Short mmCIF file of C-alpha atoms in Angstrom, two decimals:
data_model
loop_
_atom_site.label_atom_id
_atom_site.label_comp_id
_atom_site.label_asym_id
_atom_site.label_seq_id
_atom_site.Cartn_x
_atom_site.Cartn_y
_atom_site.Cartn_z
CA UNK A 6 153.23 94.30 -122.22
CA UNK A 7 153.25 91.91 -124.95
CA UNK A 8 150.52 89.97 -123.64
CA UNK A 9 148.56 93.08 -123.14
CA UNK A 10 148.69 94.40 -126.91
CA UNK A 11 148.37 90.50 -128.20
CA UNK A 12 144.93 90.20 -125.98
CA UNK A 13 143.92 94.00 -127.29
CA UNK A 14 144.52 92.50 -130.66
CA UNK A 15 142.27 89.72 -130.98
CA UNK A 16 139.36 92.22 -128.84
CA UNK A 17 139.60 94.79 -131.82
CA UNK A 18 139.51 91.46 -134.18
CA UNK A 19 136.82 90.28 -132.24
CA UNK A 20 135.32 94.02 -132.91
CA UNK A 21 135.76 93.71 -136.66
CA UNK A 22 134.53 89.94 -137.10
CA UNK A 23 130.85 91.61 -135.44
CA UNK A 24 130.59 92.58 -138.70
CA UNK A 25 132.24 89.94 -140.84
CA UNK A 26 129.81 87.07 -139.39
CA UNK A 27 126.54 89.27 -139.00
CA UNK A 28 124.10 88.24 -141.36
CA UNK A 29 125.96 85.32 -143.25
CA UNK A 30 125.88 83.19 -140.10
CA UNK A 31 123.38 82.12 -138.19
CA UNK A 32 123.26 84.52 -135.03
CA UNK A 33 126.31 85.67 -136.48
CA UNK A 34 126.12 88.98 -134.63
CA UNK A 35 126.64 87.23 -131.30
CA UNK A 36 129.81 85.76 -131.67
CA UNK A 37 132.05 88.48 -132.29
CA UNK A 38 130.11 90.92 -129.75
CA UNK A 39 129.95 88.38 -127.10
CA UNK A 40 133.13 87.59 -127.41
CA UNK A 41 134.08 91.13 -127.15
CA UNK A 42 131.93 91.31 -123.89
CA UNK A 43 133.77 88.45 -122.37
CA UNK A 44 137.05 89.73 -123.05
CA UNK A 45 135.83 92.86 -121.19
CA UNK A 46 136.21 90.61 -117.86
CA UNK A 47 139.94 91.44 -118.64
CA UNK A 48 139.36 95.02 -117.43
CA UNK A 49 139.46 93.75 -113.68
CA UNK A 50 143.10 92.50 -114.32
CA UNK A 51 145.03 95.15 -117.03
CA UNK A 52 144.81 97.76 -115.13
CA UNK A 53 142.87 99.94 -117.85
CA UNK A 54 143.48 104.03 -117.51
CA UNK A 55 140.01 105.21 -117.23
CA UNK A 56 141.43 108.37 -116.94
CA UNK A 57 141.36 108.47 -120.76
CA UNK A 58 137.27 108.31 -120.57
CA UNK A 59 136.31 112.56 -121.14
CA UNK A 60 132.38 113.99 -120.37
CA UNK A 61 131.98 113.27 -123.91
CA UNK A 62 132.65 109.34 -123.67
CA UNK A 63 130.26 109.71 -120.27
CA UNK A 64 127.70 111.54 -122.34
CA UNK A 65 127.82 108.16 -124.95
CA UNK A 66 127.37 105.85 -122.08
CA UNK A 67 124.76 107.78 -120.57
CA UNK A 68 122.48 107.46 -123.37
CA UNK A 69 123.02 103.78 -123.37
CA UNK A 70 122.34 103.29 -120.05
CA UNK A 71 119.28 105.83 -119.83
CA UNK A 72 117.93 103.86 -122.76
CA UNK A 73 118.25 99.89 -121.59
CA UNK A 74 116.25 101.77 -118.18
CA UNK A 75 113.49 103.19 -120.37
CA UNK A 76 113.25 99.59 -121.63
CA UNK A 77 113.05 97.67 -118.23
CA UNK A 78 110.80 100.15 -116.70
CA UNK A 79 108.41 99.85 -119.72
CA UNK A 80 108.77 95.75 -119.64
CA UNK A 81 107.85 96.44 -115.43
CA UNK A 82 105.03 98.88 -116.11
CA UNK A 83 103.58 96.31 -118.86
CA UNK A 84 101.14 94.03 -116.89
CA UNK A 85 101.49 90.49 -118.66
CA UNK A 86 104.48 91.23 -120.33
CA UNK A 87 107.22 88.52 -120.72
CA UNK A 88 110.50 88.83 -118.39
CA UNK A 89 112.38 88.52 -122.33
CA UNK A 90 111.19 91.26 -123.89
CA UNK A 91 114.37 92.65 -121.26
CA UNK A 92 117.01 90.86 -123.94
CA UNK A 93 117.14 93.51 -126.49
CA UNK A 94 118.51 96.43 -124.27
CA UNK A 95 120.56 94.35 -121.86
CA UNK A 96 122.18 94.22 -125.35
CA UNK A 97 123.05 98.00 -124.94
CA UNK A 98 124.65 97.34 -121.24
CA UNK A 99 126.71 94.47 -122.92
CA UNK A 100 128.34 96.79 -125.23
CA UNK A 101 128.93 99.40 -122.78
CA UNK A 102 131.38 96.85 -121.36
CA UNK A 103 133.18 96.68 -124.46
CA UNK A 104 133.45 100.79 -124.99
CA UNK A 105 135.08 100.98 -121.35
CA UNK A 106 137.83 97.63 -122.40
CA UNK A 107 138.35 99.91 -126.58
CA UNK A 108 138.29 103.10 -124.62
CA UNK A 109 141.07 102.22 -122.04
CA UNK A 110 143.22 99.69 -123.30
CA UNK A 111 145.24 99.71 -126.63
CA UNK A 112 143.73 100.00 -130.16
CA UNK A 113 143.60 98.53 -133.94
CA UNK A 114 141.11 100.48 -135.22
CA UNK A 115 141.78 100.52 -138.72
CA UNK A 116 140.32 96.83 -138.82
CA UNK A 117 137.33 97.53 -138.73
CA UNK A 118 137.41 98.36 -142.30
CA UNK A 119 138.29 95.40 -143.61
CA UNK A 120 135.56 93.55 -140.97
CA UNK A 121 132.77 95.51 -143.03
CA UNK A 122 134.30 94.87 -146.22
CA UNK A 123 134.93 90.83 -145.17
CA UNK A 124 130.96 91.27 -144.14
CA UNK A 125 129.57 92.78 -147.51
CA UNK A 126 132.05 90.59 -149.84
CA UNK A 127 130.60 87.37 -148.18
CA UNK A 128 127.47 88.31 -148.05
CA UNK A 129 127.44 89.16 -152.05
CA UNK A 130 128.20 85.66 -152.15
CA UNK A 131 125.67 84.26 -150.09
CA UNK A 132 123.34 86.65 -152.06
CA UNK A 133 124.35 85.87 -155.62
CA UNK A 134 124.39 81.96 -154.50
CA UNK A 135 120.51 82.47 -153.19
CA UNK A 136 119.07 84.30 -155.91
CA UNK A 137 121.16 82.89 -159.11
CA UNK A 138 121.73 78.91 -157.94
CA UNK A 139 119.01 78.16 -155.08
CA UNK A 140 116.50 80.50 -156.81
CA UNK A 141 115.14 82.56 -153.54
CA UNK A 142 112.94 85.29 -155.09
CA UNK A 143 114.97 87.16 -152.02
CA UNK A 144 118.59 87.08 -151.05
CA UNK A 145 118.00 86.20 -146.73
CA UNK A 146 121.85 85.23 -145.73
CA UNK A 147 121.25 83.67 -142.36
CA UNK A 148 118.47 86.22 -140.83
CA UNK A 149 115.57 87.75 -142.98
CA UNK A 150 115.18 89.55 -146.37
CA UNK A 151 114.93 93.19 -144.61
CA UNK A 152 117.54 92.82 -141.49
CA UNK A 153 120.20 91.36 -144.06
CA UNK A 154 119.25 93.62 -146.80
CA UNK A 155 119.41 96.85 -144.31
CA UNK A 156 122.74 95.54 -143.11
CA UNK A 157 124.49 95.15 -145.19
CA UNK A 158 123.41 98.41 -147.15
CA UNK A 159 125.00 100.00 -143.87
CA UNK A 160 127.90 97.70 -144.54
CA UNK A 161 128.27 99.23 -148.05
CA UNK A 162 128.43 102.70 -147.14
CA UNK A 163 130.71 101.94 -144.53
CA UNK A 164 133.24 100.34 -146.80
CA UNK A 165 132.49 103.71 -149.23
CA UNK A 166 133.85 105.61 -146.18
CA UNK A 167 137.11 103.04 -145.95
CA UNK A 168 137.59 103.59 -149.43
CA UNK A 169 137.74 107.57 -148.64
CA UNK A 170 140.10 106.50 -145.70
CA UNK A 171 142.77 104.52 -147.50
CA UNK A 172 142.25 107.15 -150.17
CA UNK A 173 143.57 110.10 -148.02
CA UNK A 174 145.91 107.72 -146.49
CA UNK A 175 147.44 106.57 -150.01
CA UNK A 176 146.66 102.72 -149.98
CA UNK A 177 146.03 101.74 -152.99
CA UNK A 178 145.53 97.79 -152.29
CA UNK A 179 143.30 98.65 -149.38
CA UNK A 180 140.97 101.28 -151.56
CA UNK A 181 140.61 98.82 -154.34
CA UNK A 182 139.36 96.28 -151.61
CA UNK A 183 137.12 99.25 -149.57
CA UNK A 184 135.54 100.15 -153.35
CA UNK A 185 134.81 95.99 -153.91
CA UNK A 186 133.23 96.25 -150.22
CA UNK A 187 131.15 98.96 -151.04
CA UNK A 188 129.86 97.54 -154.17
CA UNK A 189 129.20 93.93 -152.94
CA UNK A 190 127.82 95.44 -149.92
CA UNK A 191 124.90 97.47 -152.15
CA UNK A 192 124.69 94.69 -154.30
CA UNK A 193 123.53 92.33 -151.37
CA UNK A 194 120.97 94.70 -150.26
CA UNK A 195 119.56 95.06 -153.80
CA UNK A 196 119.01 91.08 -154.49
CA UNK A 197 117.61 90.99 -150.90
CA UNK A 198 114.49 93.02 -152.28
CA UNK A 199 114.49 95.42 -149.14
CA UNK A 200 112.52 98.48 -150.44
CA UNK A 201 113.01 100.27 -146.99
CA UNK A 202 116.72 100.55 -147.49
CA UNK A 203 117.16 101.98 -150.68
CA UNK A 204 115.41 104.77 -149.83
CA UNK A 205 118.70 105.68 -147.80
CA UNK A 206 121.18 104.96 -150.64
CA UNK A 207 120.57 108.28 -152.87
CA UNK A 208 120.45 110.46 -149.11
CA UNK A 209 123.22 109.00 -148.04
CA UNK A 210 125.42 109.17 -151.18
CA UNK A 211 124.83 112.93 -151.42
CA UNK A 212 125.42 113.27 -147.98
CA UNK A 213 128.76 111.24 -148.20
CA UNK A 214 129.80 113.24 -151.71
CA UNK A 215 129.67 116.20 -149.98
CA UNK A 216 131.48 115.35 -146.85
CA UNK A 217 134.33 114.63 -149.62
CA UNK A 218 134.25 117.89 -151.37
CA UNK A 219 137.27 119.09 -149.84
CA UNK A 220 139.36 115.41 -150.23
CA UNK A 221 138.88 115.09 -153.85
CA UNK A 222 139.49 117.13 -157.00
CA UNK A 223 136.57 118.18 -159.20
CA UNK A 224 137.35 115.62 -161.71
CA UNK A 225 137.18 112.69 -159.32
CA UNK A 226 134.32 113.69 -157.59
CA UNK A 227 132.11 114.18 -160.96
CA UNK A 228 133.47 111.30 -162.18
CA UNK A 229 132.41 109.36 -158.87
CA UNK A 230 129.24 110.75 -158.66
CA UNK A 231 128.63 110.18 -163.05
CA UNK A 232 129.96 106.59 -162.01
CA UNK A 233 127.70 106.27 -159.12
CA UNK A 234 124.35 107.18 -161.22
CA UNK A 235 125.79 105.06 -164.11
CA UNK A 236 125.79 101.70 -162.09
CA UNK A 237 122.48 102.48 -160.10
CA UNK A 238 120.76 102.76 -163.69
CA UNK A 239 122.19 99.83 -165.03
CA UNK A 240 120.99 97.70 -161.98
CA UNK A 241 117.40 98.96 -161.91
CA UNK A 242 117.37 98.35 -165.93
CA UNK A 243 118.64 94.54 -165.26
CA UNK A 244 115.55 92.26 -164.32
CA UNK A 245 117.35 89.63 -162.69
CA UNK A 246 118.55 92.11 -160.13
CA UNK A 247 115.05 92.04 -159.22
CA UNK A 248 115.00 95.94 -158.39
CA UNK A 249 113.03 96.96 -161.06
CA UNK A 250 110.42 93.83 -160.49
CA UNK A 251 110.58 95.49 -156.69
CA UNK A 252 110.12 98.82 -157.25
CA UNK A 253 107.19 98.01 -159.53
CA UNK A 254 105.10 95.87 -156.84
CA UNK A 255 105.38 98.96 -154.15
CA UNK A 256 103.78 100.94 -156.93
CA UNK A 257 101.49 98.32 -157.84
CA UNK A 258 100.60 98.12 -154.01
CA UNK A 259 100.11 101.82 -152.92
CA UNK A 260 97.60 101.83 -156.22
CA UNK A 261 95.65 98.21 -154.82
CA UNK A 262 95.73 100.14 -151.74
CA UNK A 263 94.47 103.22 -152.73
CA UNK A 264 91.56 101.22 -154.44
CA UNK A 265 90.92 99.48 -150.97
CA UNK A 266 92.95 96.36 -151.10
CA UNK A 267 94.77 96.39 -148.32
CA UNK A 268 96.23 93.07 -148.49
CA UNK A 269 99.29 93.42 -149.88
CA UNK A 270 102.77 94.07 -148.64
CA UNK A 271 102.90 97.98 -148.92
CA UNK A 272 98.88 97.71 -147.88
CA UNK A 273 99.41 95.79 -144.91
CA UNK A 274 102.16 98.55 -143.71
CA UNK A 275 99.74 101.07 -143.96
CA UNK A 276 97.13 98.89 -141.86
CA UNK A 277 99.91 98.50 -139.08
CA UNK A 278 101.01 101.87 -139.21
CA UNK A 279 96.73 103.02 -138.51
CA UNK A 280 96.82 100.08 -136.01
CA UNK A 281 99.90 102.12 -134.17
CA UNK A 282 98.14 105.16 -134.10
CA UNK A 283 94.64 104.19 -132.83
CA UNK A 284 97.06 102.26 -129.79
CA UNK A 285 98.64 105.71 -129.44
CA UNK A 286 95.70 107.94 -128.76
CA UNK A 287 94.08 105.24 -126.73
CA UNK A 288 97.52 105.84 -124.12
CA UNK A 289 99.48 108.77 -125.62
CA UNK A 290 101.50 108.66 -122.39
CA UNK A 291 103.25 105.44 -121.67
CA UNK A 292 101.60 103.21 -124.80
CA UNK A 293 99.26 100.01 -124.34
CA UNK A 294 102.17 97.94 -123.77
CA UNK A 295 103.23 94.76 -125.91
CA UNK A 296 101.25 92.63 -124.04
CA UNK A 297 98.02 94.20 -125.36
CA UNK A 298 98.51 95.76 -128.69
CA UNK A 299 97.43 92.11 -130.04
CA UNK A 300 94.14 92.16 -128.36
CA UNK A 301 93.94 96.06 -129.63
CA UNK A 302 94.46 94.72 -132.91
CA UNK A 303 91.95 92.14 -132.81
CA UNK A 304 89.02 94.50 -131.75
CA UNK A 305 90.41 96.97 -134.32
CA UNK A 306 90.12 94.23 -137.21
CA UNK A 307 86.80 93.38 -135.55
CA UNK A 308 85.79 96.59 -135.63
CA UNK A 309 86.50 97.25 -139.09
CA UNK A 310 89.42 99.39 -138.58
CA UNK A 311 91.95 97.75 -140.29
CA UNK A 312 92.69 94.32 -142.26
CA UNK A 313 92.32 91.04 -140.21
CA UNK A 314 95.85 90.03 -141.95
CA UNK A 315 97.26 92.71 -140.60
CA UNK A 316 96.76 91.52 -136.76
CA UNK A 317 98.99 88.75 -136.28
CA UNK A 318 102.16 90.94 -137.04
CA UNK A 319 104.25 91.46 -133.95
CA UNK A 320 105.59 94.93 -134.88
CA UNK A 321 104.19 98.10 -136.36
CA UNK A 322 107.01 97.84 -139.03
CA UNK A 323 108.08 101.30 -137.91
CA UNK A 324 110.23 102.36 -135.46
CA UNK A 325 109.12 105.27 -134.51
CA UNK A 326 105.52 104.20 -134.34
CA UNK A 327 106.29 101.05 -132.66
CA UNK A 328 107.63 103.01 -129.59
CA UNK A 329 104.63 105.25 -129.87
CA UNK A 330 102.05 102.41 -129.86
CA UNK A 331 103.59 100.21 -127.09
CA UNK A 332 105.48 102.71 -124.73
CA UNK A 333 103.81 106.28 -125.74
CA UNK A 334 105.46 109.66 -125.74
CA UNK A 335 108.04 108.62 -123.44
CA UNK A 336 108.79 105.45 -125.18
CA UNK A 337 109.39 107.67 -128.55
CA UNK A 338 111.55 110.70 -126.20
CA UNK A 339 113.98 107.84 -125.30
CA UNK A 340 114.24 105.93 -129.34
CA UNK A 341 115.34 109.19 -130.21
CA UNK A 342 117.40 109.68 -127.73
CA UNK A 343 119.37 107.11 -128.56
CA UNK A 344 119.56 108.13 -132.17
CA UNK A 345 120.08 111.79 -131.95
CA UNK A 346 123.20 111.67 -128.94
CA UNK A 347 125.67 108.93 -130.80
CA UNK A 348 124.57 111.28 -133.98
CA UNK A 349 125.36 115.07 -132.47
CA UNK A 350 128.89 113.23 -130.77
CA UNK A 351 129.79 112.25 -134.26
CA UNK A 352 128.78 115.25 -135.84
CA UNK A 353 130.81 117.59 -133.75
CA UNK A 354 133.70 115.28 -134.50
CA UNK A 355 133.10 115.52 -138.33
CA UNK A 356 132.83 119.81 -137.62
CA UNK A 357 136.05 119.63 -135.13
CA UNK A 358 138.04 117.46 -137.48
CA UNK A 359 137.37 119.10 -141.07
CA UNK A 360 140.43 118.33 -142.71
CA UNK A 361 142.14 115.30 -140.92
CA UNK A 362 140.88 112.25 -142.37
CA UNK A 363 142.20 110.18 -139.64
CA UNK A 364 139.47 111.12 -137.22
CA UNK A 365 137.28 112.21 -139.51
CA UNK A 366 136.63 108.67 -141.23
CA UNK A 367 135.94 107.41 -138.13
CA UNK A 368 133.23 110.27 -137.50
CA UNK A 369 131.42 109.96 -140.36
CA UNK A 370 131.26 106.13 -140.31
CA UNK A 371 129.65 106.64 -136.72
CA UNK A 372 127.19 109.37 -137.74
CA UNK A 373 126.06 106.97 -140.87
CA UNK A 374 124.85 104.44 -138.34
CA UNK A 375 121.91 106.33 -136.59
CA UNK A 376 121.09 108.06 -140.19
CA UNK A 377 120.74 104.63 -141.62
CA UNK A 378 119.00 103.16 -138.85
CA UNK A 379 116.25 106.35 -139.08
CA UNK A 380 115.67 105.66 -142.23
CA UNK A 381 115.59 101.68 -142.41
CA UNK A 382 113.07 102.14 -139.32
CA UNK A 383 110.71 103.78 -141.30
CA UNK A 384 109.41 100.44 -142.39
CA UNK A 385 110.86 97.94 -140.34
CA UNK A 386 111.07 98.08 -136.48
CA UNK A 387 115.20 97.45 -136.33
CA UNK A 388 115.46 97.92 -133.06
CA UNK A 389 113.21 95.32 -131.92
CA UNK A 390 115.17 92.60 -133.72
CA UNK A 391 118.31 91.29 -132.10
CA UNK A 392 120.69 91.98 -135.74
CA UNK A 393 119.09 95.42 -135.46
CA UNK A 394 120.04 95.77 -131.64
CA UNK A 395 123.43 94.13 -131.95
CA UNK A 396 124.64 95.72 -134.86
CA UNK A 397 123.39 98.90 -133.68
CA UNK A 398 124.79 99.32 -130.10
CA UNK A 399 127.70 97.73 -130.68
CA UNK A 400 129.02 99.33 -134.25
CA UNK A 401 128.01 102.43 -132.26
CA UNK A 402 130.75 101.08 -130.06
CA UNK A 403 133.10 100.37 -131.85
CA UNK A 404 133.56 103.38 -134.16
CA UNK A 405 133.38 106.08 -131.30
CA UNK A 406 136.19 104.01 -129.41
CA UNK A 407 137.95 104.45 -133.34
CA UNK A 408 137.59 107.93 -132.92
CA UNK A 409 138.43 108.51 -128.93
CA UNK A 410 142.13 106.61 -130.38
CA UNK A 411 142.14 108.56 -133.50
CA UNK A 412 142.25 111.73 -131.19
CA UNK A 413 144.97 111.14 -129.15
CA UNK A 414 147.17 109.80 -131.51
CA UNK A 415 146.91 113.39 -133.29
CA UNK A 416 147.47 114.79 -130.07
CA UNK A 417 150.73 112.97 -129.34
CA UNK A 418 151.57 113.64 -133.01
CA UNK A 419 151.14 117.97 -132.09
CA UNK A 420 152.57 117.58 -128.82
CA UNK A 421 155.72 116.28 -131.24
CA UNK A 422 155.54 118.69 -133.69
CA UNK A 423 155.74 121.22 -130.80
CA UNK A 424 158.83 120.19 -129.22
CA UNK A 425 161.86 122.42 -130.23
#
């Protein structure tokens, strides 16, 4: 027994250092995941109770699994595509290994907090150290501008909702270290530059102050959200953030573009988002494939259509359009799919669990990943990068496992409570 909860230990440490290492490191995200997935071999010898897994847990996996197949049999029905574009949902398989080991064995849940809150401190630090000593006009960490800036702006709202944890739970130590999270975590993303996720920051924090109407008084909750709106200005009004110098470019861009100069960052969106389109009414069905949307391009730029510049980019810097380009109407059915399940489980946990912070932390932690990952793949395709994969499927993972544990341990605690 003691060997059991020591090895369940280090999985759910394992769990929480997916997030710690995911950006700072250099294919960071692999090592706690895969680690994770290894220790999974351990389910042939622990004698896991998969008893435990409900239609609800089956429902999760089955939108994994119906989602990696969508991906193979578009990678089979694209003539000339490479055998590797099969890496990024063989990704989603990996972590269904790990659900079944945090489903069935033993859990420490609550570390996960302090993994995203490890994550978004260090990656402050890599941030402030890249902008303020090395002078990058963008904060990268280990990956790229956008995947470290969209990450850890996830990371930051996921320490927000440890902060509301240890809150209800009275732990004072641990809330001062969730708010420092959440702070450094936002911070990161703002010196990174990454437009595309601070378009979910304002959403979000609505989204996250009203979830908490019921947990905190009037008083704290105006003076969170004055407090909130207080730092955002000051940021924006500090040029060395680099927000302000940000937010004025994509202005600056939209108006070059307007004017026909579509060679600019914002401009060269645009002319990959019309690229996407033209592929899509050329095969509304299944896509072109990503074999050919390159040649596409090139007789689109030849044509006219769009910029030359805009051709050698590998996505469509959408998510949404990138399916719709490259794998059609069914490509798009199955993306969404694989948003809108993990986000309706979560959802009914976060409408079952009103009151009970215990669970409902958990819930709305989960439900924050796919509304984050909708909005940051409005301009970036995150799901065709391996951080975006990895950190997707596998946070996914790990917080619905949270919330499976969370469950039962309120239902031994009522089963208790019941006895005479």
């Amino acid at each position: 027994m003691k060997f059991k909860n020591n090895y369940m230990s280090l999985v759910w440490l394992f769990s929480a250092c997916t997030f710690t290492f995911s950006v700072i490191i250099n294919d960071g995200h692999d090592y706690g995941s895969g680690l994770v997935v290894l220790m999974s071999l351990g389910l042939f010898f622990l004698k896991p109770d998969f008893k435990l897994i409900d239609k609800e847990d089956c429902l999760f996996i089955f939108s994994f699994l119906v989602y990696a197949f969508s991906m193979y049999f578009a990678v089979f029905m694209d003539i000339g595509g490479e055998i590797r574009d099969i890496d990024k949902p063989t990704r989603f398989i990996f972590a269904l290994f790990a659900l079944l080991l945090l489903l069935t064995i033993s859990n420490r849940k609550e570390w996960l907090w302090y993994g995203a809150i490890s994550c978004s401190f260090l990656s402050f630090l890599v941030a402030a150290y890249q902008r303020f000593f090395i002078g990058l006009s963008r904060a990268e960490g280990e990956t790229n501008p956008i995947m470290f800036g969209n990450i850890n702006m996830l990371m930051g709202f996921i320490c927000l909702i440890s902060s509301i944890y240890f809150f209800s739970q009275r732990k004072p130590f641990s809330l001062i270290l969730s708010l420092i999270g959440a702070v450094s975590g936002i911070s990161a993303s703002l010196l990174s530059g990454s437009r595309g996720g601070w378009v979910a920051l304002p959403l979000i924090m609505i989204f996250l102050f009203w979830q908490c109407k019921d947990l905190l008084s009037n008083r704290v909750l105006k003076i969170s959200v004055s407090s909130f709106i207080l730092v955002l200005c000051v940021i924006i009004a500090i040029p060395q953030t680099g927000v302000q110098n940000r937010i004025g470019k994509a202005v600056y861009n939209v108006s070059e573009y307007i004017q026909g100069n579509s060679k600019t960052s914002v401009g060269l969106r645009f002319e990959m988002w019309e690229a996407a389109i033209h592929m899509f009414q050329d095969s509304p069905i299944f896509g072109v494939g990503a074999s050919q949307s390159e040649a596409f391009k090139d007789e689109l730029a030849e044509n006219g259509i769009i910029h030359p510049a805009a051709v050698p980019y590998i996505t469509a810097h959408n998510d949404m359009l990138e399916a719709l380009s490259k794998r059609g109407l069914i490509g798009l059915a199955f993306l969404i799919m694989i948003y809108i399940i993990p986000l309706h489980l979560f959802l009914k946990k976060l409408r079952l669990y009103k009151e009970n912070w215990r669970v409902r932390s958990y819930a709305l932690a989960g439900a924050l990943i796919p509304m984050c990952y909708f909005d940051f793949g409005l301009t970036v395709a995150m799901i065709n990068y391996k951080e975006g994969v990895m950190v997707y499927a596998f946070s996914l993972v790990y917080f619905w496992a949270a919330v499976r544990w969370s469950e039962r341990e309120e239902q031994i605690v009522g089963m208790k409570e019941e006895r005479p």
